[in-house]
Short mmCIF file of C-alpha atoms in Angstrom, two decimals:
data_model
loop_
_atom_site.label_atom_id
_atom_site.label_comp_id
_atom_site.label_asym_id
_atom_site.label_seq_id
_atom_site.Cartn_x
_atom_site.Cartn_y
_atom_site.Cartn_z
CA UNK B 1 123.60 -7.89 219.84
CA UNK B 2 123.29 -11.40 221.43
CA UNK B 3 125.20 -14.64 218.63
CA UNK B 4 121.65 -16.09 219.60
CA UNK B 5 118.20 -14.78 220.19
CA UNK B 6 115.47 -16.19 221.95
CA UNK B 7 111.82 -15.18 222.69
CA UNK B 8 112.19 -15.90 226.19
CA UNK B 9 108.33 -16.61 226.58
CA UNK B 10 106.74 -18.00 228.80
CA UNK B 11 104.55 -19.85 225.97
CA UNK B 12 101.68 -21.23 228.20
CA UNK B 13 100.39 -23.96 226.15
CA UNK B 14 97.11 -26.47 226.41
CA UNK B 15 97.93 -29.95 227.10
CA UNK B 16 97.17 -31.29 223.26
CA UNK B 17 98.35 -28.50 221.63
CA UNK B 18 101.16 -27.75 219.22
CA UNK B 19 103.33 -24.92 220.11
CA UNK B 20 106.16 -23.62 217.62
CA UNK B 21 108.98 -21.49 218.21
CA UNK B 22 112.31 -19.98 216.75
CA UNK B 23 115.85 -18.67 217.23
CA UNK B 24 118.02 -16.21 215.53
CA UNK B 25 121.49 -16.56 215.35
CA UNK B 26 124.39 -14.03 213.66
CA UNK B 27 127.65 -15.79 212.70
CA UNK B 28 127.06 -16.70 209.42
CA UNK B 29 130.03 -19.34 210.17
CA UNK B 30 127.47 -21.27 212.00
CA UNK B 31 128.20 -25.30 210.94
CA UNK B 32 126.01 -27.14 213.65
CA UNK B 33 122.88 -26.01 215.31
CA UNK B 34 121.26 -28.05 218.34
CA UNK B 35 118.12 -27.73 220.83
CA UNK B 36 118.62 -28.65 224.07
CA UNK B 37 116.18 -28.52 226.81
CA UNK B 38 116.69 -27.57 230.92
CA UNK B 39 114.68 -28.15 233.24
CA UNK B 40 114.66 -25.91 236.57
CA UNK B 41 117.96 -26.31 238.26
CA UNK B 42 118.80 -29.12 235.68
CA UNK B 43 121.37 -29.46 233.14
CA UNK B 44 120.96 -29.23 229.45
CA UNK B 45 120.02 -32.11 228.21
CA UNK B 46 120.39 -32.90 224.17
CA UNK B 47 117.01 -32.68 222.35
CA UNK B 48 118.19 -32.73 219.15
CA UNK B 49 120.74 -31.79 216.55
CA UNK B 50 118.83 -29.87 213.87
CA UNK B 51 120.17 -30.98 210.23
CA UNK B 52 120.01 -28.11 206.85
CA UNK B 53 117.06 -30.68 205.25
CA UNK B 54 115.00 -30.48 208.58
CA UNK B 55 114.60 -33.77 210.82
CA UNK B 56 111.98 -34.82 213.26
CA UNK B 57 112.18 -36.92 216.47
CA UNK B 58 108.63 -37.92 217.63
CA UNK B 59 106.30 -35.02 218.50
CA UNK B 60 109.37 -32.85 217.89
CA UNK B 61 110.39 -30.73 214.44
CA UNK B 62 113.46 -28.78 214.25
CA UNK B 63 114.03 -26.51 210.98
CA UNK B 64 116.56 -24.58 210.08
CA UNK B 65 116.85 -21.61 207.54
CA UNK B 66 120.55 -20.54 206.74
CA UNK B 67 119.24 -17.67 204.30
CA UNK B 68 117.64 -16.35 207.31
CA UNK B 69 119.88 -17.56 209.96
CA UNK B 70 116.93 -18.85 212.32
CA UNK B 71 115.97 -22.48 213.55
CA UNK B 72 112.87 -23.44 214.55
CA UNK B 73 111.44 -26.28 217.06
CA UNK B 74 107.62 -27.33 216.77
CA UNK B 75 106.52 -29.70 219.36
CA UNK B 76 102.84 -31.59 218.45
CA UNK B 77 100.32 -32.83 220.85
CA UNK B 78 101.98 -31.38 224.12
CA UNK B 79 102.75 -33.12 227.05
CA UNK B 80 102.40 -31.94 230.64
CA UNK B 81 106.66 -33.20 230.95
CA UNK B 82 107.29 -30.72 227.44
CA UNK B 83 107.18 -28.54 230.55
CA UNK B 84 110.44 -27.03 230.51
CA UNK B 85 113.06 -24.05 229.19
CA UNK B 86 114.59 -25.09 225.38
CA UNK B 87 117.76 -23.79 224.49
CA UNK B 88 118.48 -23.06 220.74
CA UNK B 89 122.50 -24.03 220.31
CA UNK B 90 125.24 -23.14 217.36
CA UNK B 91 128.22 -24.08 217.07
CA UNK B 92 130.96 -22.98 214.43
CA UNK B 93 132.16 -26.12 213.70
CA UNK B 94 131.22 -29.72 215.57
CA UNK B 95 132.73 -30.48 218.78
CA UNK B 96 133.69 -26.73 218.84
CA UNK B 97 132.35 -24.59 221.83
CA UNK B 98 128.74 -24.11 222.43
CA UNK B 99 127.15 -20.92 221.59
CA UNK B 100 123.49 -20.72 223.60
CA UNK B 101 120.64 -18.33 223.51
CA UNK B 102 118.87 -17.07 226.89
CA UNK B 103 115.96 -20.05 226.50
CA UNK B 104 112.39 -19.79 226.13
CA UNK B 105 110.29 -21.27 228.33
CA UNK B 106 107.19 -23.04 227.67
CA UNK B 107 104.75 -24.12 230.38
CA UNK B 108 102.37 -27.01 229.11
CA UNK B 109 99.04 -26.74 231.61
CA UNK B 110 96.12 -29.55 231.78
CA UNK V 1 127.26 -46.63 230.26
CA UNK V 2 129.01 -43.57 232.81
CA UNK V 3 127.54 -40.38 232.04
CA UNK V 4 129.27 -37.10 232.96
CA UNK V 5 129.78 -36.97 236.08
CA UNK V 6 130.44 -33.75 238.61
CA UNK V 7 131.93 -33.01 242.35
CA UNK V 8 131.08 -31.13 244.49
CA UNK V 9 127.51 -30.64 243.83
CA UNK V 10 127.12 -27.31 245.90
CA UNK V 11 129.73 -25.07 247.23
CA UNK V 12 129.69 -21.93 249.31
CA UNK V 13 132.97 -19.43 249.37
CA UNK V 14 133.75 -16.28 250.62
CA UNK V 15 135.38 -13.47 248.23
CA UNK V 16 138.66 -13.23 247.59
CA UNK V 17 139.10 -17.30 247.80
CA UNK V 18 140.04 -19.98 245.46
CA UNK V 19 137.89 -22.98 244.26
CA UNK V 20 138.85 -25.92 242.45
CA UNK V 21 135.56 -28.30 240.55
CA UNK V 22 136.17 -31.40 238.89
CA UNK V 23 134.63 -33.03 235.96
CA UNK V 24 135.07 -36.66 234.54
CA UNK V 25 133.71 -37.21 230.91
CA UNK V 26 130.75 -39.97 229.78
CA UNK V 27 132.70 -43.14 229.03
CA UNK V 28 134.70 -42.72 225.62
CA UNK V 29 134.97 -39.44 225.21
CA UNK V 30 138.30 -37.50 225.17
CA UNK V 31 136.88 -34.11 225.33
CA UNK V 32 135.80 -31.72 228.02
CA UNK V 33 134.17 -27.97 228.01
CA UNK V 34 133.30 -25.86 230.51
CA UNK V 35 130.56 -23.59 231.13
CA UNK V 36 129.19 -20.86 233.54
CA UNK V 37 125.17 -20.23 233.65
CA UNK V 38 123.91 -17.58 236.12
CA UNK V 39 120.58 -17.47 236.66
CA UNK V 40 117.94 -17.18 234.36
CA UNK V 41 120.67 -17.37 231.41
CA UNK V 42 121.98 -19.62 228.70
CA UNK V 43 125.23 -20.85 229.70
CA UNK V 44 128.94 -19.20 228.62
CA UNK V 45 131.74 -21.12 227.29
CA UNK V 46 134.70 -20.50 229.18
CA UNK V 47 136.91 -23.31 228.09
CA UNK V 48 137.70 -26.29 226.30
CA UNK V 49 140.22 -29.56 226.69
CA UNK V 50 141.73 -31.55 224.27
CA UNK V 51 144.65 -33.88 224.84
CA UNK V 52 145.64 -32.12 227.84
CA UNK V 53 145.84 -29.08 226.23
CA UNK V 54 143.72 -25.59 226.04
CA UNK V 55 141.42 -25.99 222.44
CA UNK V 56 139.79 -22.82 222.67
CA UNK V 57 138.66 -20.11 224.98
CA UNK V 58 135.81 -18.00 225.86
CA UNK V 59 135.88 -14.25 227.32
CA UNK V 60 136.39 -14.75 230.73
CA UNK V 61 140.09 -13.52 232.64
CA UNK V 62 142.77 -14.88 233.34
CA UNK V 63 141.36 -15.99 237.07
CA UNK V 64 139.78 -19.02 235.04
CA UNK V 65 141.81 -21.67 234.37
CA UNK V 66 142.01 -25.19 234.05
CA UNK V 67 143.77 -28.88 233.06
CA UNK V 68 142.99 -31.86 231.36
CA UNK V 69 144.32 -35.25 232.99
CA UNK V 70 145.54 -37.90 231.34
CA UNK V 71 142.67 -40.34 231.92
CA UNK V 72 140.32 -37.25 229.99
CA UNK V 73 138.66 -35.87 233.43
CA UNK V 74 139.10 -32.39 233.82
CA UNK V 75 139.81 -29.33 236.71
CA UNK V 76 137.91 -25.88 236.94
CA UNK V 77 140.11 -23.92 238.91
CA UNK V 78 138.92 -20.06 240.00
CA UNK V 79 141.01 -17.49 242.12
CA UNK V 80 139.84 -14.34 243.95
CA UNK V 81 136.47 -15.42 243.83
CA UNK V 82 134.07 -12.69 243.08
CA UNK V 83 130.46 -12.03 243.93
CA UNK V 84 129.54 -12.35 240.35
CA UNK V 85 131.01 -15.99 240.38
CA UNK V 86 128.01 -17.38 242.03
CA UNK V 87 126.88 -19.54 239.19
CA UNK V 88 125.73 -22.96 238.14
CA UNK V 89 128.96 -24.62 236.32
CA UNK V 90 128.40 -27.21 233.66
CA UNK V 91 131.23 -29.52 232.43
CA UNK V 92 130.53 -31.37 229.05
CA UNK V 93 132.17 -34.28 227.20
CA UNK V 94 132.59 -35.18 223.61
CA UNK V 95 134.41 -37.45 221.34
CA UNK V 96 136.42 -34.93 219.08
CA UNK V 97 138.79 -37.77 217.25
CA UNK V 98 136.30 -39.05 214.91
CA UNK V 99 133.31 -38.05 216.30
CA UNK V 100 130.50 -38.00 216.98
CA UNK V 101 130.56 -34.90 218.06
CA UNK V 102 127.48 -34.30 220.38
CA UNK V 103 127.88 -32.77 223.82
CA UNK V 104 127.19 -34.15 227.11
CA UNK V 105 126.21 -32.21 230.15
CA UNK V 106 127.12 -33.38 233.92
CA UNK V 107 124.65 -32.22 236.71
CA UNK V 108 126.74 -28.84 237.63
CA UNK V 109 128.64 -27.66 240.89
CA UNK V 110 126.41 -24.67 241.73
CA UNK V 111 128.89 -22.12 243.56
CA UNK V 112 127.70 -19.51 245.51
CA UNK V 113 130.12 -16.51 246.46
CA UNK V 114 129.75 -14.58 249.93
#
């Protein structure tokens, strides 16, 4: 079993529309939790940094449920440039090594 | 403000050989990890540098190794270069003494193996 899961999608989405999606992860150790997004032949780049009470950056909502051991990202009123792969992130302590999931992608069409 | 910065951007080798990639941290960070992302994957942690020393490893062999310099920029060094080293290879920074502890990706030296 993979430390984090991913629906790798794609999750075609209308430009406008709010798309929502999770992660799993399995070491209960998990301390920090981040979503980064790639684009195609990119590097990560730093979305966010998801927090235990839940934080949101703009358009973007990160959530994350340690009973469960998922996070979730929710992205409002979709942009054609939301076009792109996000990677859910944990991390066992922070500045320790990341931990990534496979990415799902999510394709934002006019 | 420097971000992280990578050389060479592309490289093409032939099995069996050794490669060397090179990675200087965003401005004020002492920190640098490595990682390996073949295609259509999250990238792998193969390992981290903290004042000039190993922090912490990932699972890849012996063939992987590395060093920290004193001015915080860092080496990737592979031998006997396999096929299944063709992969994109991100270096990120951080600022482990005190934080914050966010990490920082350069563009990548995308290796290909022949």
């Amino acid at each position: 079993r993979k430390e984090v899961e991913q629906d790798p999608g794609p999750f075609n989405v209308p430009e406008g529309a709010t798309v929502a999606f999770n992660c799993t992860y399995s070491n209960s150790a998990s301390q920090s939790f981040f979503w980064y997004r790639q684009d195609c032949r990119k590097e990560p780049k730093l979305l966010m940094s998801v927090y235990s009470s839940g934080n949101e950056d703009g358009r973007f909502t990160a959530q994350l449920n340690r009973a469960s051991q998922y996070i979730s990202l929710l992205i409002r009123d979709s942009k054609l440039s939301d076009s792109a792969t996000y990677l859910c992130v944990v991390a066992k302590a922070a500045g320790n090594k990341l931990t990534f999931g496979g990415g799902t992608r999510v394709l934002v069409k006019p | 403000d420097a971000g992280v910065t990578q050389s060479p951007t592309h490289l093409i080798k032939t099995r069996g050989q050794q490669v060397t990639l090179r990675c200087s941290p965003k401005s004020g960070h002492d920190t640098v990890s490595w990682y390996q992302q073949a295609l259509g994957q999250g990238p792998q942690f193969i390992f981290q540098y903290y004042e000039e020393e190993e922090r912490q490893r990932g699972n890849f062999p012996d063939r992987f190794s590395g060093h920290q310099f004193p001015n915080y920029s860092s080496e990737l060094n592979v031998n006997a270069l396999w096929l299944g080293d063709s992969a994109l290879y991100l270096c990120a920074s951080t600022l482990l003494a005190g934080g914050p502890y966010e990490q920082y990706f350069g563009p990548g030296t995308r290796l290909t193996v022949t």
